[in-house]
Each structure stands twice: as structure tokens, then as C-alpha cells.
mmCIF file of C-alpha atoms and ligand atoms in Angstrom:
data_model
loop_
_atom_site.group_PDB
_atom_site.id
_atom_site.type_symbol
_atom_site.label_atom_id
_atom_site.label_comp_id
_atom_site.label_asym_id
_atom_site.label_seq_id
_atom_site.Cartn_x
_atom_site.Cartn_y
_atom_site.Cartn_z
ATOM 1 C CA UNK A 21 0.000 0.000 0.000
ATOM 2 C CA UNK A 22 0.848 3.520 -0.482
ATOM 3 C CA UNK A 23 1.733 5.751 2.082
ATOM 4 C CA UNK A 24 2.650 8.453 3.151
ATOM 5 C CA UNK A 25 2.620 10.723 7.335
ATOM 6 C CA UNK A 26 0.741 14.197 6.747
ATOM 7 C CA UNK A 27 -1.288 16.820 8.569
ATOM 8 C CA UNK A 28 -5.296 16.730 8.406
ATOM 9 C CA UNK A 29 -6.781 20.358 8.323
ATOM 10 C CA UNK A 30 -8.750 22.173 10.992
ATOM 11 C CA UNK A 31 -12.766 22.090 8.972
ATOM 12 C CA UNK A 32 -11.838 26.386 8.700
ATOM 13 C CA UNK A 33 -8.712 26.143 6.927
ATOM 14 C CA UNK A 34 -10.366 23.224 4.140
ATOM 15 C CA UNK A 35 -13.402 25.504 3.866
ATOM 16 C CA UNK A 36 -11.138 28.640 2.891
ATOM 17 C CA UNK A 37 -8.755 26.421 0.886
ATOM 18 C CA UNK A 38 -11.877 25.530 -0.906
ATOM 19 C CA UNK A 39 -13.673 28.845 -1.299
ATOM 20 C CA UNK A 40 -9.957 29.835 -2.694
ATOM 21 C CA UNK A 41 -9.981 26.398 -5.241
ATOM 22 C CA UNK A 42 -13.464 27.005 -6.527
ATOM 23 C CA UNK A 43 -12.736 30.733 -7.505
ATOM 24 C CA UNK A 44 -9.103 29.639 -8.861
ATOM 25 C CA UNK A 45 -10.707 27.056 -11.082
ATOM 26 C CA UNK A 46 -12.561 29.878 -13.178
ATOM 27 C CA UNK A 47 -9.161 31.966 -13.643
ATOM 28 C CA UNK A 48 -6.752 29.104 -14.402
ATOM 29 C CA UNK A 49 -8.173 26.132 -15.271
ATOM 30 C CA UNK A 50 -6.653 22.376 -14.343
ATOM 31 C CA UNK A 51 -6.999 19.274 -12.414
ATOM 32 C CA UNK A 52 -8.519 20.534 -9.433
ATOM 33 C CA UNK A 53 -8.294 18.209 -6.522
ATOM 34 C CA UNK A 54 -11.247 17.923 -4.143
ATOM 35 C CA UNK A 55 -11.330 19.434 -0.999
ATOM 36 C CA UNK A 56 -11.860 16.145 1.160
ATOM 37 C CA UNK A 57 -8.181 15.541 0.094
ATOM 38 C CA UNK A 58 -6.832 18.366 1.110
ATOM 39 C CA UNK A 59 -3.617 18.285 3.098
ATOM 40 C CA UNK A 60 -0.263 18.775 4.276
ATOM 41 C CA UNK A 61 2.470 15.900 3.148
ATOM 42 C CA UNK A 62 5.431 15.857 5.742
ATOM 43 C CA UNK A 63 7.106 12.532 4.472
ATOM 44 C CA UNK A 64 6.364 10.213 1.511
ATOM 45 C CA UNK A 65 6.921 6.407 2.180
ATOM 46 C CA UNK A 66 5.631 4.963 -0.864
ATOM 47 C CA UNK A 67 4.830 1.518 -1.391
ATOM 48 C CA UNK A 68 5.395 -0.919 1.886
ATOM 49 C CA UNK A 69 3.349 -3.739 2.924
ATOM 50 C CA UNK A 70 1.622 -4.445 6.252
ATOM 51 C CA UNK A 71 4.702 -5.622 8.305
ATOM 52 C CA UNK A 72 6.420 -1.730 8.402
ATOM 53 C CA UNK A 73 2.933 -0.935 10.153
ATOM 54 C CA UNK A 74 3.858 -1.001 14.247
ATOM 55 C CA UNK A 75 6.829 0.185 13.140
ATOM 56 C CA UNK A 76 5.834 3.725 11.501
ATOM 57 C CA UNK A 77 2.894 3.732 14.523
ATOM 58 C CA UNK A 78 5.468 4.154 16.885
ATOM 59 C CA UNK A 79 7.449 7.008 14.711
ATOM 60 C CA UNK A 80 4.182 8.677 14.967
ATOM 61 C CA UNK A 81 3.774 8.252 18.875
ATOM 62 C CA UNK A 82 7.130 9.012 19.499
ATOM 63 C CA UNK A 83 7.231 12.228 16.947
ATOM 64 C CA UNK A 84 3.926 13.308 18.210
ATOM 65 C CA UNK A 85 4.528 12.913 22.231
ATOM 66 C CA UNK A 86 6.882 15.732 22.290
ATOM 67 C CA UNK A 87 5.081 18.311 19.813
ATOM 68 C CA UNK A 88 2.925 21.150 20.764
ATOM 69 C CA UNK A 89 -0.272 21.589 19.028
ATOM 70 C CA UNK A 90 0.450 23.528 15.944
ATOM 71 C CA UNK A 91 -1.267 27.000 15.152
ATOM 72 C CA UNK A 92 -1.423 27.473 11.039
ATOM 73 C CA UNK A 93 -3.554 29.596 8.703
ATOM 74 C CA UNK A 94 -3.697 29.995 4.707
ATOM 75 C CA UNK A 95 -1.272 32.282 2.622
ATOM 76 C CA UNK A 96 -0.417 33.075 -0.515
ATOM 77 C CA UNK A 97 -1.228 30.936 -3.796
ATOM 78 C CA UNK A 98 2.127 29.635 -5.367
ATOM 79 C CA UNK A 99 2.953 26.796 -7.980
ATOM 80 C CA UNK A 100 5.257 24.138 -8.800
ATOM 81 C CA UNK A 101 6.943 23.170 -12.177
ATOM 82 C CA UNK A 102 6.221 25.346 -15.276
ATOM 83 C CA UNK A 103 3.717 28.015 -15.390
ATOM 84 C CA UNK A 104 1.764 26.273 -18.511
ATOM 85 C CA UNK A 105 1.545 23.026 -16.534
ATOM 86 C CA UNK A 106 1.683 23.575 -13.161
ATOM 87 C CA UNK A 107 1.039 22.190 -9.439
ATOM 88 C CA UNK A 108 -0.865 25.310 -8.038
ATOM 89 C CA UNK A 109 -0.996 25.178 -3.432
ATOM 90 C CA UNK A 110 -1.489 27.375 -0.909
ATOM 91 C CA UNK A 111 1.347 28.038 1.101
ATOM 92 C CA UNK A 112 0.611 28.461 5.162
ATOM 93 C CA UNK A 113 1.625 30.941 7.710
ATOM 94 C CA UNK A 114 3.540 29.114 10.731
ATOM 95 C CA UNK A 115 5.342 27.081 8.548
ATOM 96 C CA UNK A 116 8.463 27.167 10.607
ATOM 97 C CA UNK A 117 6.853 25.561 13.464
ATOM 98 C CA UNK A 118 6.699 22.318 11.658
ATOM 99 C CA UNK A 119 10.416 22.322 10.418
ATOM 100 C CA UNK A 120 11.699 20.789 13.895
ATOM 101 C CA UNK A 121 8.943 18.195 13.235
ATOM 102 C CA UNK A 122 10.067 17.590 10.239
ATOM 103 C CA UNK A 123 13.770 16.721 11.954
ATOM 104 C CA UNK A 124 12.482 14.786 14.420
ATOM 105 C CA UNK A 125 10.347 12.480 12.182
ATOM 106 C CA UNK A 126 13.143 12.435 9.258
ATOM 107 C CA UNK A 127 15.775 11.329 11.943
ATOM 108 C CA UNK A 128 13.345 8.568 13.593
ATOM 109 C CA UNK A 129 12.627 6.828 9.675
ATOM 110 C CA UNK A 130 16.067 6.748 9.283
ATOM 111 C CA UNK A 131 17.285 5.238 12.133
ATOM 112 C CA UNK A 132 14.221 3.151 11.820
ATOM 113 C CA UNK A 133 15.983 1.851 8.526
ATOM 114 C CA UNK A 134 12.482 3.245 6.708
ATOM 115 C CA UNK A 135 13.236 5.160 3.287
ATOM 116 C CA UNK A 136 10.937 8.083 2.920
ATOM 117 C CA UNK A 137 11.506 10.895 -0.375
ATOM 118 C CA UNK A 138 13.914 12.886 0.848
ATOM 119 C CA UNK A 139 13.476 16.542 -0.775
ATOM 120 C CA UNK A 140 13.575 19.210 1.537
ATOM 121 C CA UNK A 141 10.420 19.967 3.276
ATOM 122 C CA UNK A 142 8.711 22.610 1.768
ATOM 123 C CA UNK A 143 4.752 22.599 3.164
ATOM 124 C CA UNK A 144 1.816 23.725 0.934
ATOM 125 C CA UNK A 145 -1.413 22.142 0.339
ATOM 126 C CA UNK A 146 -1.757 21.127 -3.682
ATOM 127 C CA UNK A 147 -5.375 22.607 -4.770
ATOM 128 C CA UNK A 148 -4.732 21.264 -8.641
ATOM 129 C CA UNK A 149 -2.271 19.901 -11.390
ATOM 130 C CA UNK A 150 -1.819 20.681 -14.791
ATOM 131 C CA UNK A 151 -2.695 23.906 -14.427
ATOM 132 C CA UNK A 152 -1.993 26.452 -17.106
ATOM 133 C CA UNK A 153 -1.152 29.887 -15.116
ATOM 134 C CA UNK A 154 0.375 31.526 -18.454
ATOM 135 C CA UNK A 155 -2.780 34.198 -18.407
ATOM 136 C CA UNK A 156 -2.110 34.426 -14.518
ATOM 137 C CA UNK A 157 1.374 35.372 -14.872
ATOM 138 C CA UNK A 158 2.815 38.698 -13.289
ATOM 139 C CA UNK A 159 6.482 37.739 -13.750
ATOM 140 C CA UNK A 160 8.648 34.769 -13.839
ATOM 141 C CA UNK A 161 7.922 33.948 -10.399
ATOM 142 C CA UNK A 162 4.695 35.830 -9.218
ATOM 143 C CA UNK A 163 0.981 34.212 -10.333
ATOM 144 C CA UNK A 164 -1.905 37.046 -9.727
ATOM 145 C CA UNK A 165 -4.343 35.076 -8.314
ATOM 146 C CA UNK A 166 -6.101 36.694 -4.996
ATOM 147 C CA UNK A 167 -5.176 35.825 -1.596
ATOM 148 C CA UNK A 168 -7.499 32.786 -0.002
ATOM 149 C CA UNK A 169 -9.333 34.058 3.632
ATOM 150 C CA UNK A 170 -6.263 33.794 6.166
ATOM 151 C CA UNK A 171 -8.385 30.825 7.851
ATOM 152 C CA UNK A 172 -6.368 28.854 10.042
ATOM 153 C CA UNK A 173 -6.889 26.876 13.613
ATOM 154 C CA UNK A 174 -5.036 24.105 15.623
ATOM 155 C CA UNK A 175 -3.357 21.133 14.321
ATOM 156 C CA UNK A 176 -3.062 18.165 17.185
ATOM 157 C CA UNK A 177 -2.005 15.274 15.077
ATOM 158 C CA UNK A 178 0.094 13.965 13.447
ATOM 159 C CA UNK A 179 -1.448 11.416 10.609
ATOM 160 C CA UNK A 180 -0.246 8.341 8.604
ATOM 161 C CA UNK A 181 -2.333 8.161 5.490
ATOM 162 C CA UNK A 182 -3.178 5.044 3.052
ATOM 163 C CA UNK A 183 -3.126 6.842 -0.833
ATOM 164 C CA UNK A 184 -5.397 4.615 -2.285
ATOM 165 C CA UNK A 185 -8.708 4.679 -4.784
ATOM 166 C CA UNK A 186 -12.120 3.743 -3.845
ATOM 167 C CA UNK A 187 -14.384 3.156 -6.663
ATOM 168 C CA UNK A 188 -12.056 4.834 -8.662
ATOM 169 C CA UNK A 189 -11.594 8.100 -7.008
ATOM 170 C CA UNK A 190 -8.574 9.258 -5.166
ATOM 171 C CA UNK A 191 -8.777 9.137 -1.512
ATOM 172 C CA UNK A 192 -6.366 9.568 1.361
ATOM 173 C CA UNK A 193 -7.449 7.074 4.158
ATOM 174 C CA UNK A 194 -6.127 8.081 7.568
ATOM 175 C CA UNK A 195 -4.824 4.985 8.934
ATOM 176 C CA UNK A 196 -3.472 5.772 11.862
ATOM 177 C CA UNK A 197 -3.492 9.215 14.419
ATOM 178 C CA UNK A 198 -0.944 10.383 16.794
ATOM 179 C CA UNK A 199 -2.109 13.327 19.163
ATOM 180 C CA UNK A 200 0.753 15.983 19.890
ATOM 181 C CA UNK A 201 1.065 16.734 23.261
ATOM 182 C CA UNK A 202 -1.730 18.879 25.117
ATOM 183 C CA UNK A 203 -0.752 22.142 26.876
HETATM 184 P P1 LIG B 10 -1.751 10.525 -8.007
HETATM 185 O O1 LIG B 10 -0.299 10.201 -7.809
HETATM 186 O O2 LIG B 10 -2.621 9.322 -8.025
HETATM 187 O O3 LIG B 10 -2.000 11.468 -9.129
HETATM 188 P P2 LIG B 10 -1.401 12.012 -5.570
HETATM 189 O O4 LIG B 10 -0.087 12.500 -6.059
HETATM 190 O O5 LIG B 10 -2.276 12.986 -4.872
HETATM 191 O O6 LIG B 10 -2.241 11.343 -6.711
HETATM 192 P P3 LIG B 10 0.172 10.195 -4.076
HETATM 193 O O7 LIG B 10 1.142 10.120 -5.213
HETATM 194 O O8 LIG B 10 -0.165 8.947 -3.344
HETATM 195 O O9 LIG B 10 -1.190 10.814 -4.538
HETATM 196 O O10 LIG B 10 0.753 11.245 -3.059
HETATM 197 C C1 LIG B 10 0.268 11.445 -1.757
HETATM 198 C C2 LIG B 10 0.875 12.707 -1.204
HETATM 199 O O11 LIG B 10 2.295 12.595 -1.183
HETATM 200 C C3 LIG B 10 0.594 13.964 -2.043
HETATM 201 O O12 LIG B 10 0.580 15.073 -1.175
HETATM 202 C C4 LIG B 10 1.781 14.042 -2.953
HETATM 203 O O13 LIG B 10 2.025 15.374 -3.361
HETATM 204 C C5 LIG B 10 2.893 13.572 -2.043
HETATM 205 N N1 LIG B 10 3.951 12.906 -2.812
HETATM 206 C C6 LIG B 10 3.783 11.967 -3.767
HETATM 207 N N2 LIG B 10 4.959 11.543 -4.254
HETATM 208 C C7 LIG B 10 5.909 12.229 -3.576
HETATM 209 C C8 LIG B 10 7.329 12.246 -3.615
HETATM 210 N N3 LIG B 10 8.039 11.464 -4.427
HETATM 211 N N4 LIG B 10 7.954 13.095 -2.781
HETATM 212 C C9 LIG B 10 7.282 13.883 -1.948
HETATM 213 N N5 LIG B 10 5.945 13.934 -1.856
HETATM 214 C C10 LIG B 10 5.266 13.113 -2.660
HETATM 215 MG MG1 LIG B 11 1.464 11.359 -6.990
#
């Protein structure tokens, strides 16, 4: 199965994201991804079968036990790849709170001997692919698209998700939780 450890949204910050996707979808059109599988990837396992289970469970518990609850809201549109066929996300304010996180659960997989992708973390939540932004360009860098509602709210878990299709459609199953430790 195909896996991969992410954060589920607080229901404000998907609403936003989505008010923000349905308005983006008239101004640059693409593969828009629905809002029920909206998130934030942290590490990508891949493909592993059910025996790495307990052992990614307790990554998650032991990642999660030490982490305050996280506090993020929406920011700016950006994209990935080229601007005639791009990955368009929203970027998120606080992103710097999740970058010791990040260490922490990119140390434990590798001493746990469990290969993950190892690009740098760089958080967003992908709203669509194959995007063409070339009528939404300002300059080589900058897309004018507006600003999604700065929605935001408290993130207490840390989630390992099955990437998998039901009926056909794409759907991230949470598979496991871990709650981040409670003031
Ligand atoms: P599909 O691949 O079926 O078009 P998808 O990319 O949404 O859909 P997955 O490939 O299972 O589904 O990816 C799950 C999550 O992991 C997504 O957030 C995706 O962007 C991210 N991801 C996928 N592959 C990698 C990778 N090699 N490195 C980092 N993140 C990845
Ligand atoms: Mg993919």
C-alpha cells in the first residue's frame, strides 16, 4: 500500500482552501483536486506492505509525544513546475513551526531503517495539477491570483495516510493518528 505521514486540516482552513480552489478554477483552469483531500504531506513512504505498520505507529507516537499543538492559517497561492503546466498550493503561515517536526520524524525513519523521499520539506497544500497559469502570470515567479481568507486553527495530530482509490476516485485514508502533546 501507499503511504505516506501528513497533517489533516482544521474544517476552517479546508473551507477557505476551498472557497480559494473554486474561484481559482474559473481563472486558471486544471486538475482541481477535491477538498476532502486536502492536506499537508510531511514525508512520503511509498509503497510498503503491512509488516512496516507497528513500526511507523510508533514514529508517529514518538514524533507526536513531544510536539505542541500547531497554530497554522492559509497564505499566498504559489505553484510548482512550469507556469503552462503547473502544481498550483497554498502556502501556510507558521510554517516554521513544523520544520523541527520535520527533523524529528526524518531522523526517527532513518534510524528506523524506513526510506521516505527525501526533498527538503517545503509545506503547501496542492489545490490542482496541470494547471496552465500563463494568463495568470505577473512575472517569472509571481501568479496574480487573490489571496485565499487567512483561515487557520489548531493542528493536534500527526497522521499516517493510506493513498489509495475507492471506486475509482482518489482518496487519502487516515490509517493511523498520533495526538501531539496537550498544553
Ligand atoms: P496521483 O499520484 O494518483 O495522481 P497524488 O499524487 O495525490 O495522486 P500520491 O502520489 O499517493 O497521490 O501522493 C500522496 C501525497 O504525497 C501527495 O501530497 C503528494 O504530493 C505527495 N507525494 C507523492 N509523491 C511524492 C514524492 N516522491 N515526494 C514527496 N511527496 C510526494
Ligand atoms: Mg502522486
Amino acid at each position: 500500500m501507499r503511504l505516506f505521514i501528513g497533517l489533516e486540516l482544521p474544517a476552517q482552513m479546508r473551507l477557505a482552501a476551498q472557497e480559494a480552489s473554486l474561484l481559482y478554477r474559473r481563472l486558471a483552469p486544471g486538475r482541481y483536486v477535491e477538498a476532502e483531500l486536502f492536506h499537508i504531506t510531511m514525508a512520503f513512504l511509498g509503497e510498503r506492505g503491512e509488516e512496516d505498520l507497528p513500526a511507523l505507529q510508533e514514529i508517529l507516537l514518538r514524533c507526536a509525544e513531544k510536539q505542541p499543538v500547531l497554530s497554522l492559517s492559509l497564505s499566498h497561492p504559489g505553484y510548482f513546475s512550469k507556469p503552462e503546466n503547473a502544481i498550483l498550493f497554498l502556502s501556510v503561515h507558521g510554517e516554521e513551526s513544523l520544520y523541527p517536526l520535520d527533523n524529528r520524524l526524518r531522523a526517527a525513519l532513518r534510524q528506523a531503517g524506513q526510506s521516505f523521499d527525501i526533498k527538503p520539506l517545503r509545506p503547501h497544500i496542492t489545490l490542482a495539477r496541470k494547471v496552465n497559469l500563463r494568463a495568470r502570470q505577473a512575472s517569472a515567479e509571481e501568479i496574480s491570483l487573490p489571496d485565499p481568507r487567512p483561515a487557520g486553527g489548531a493542528i493536534a495530530r500527526l497522521t499516517l495516510f493510506h493513498s489509495t482509490r475507492v471506486q475509482e476516485n482518489l482518496r487519502y485514508l487516515p490509517i493511523f493518528r498520533a495526538d501531539f502533546a496537550r498544553p
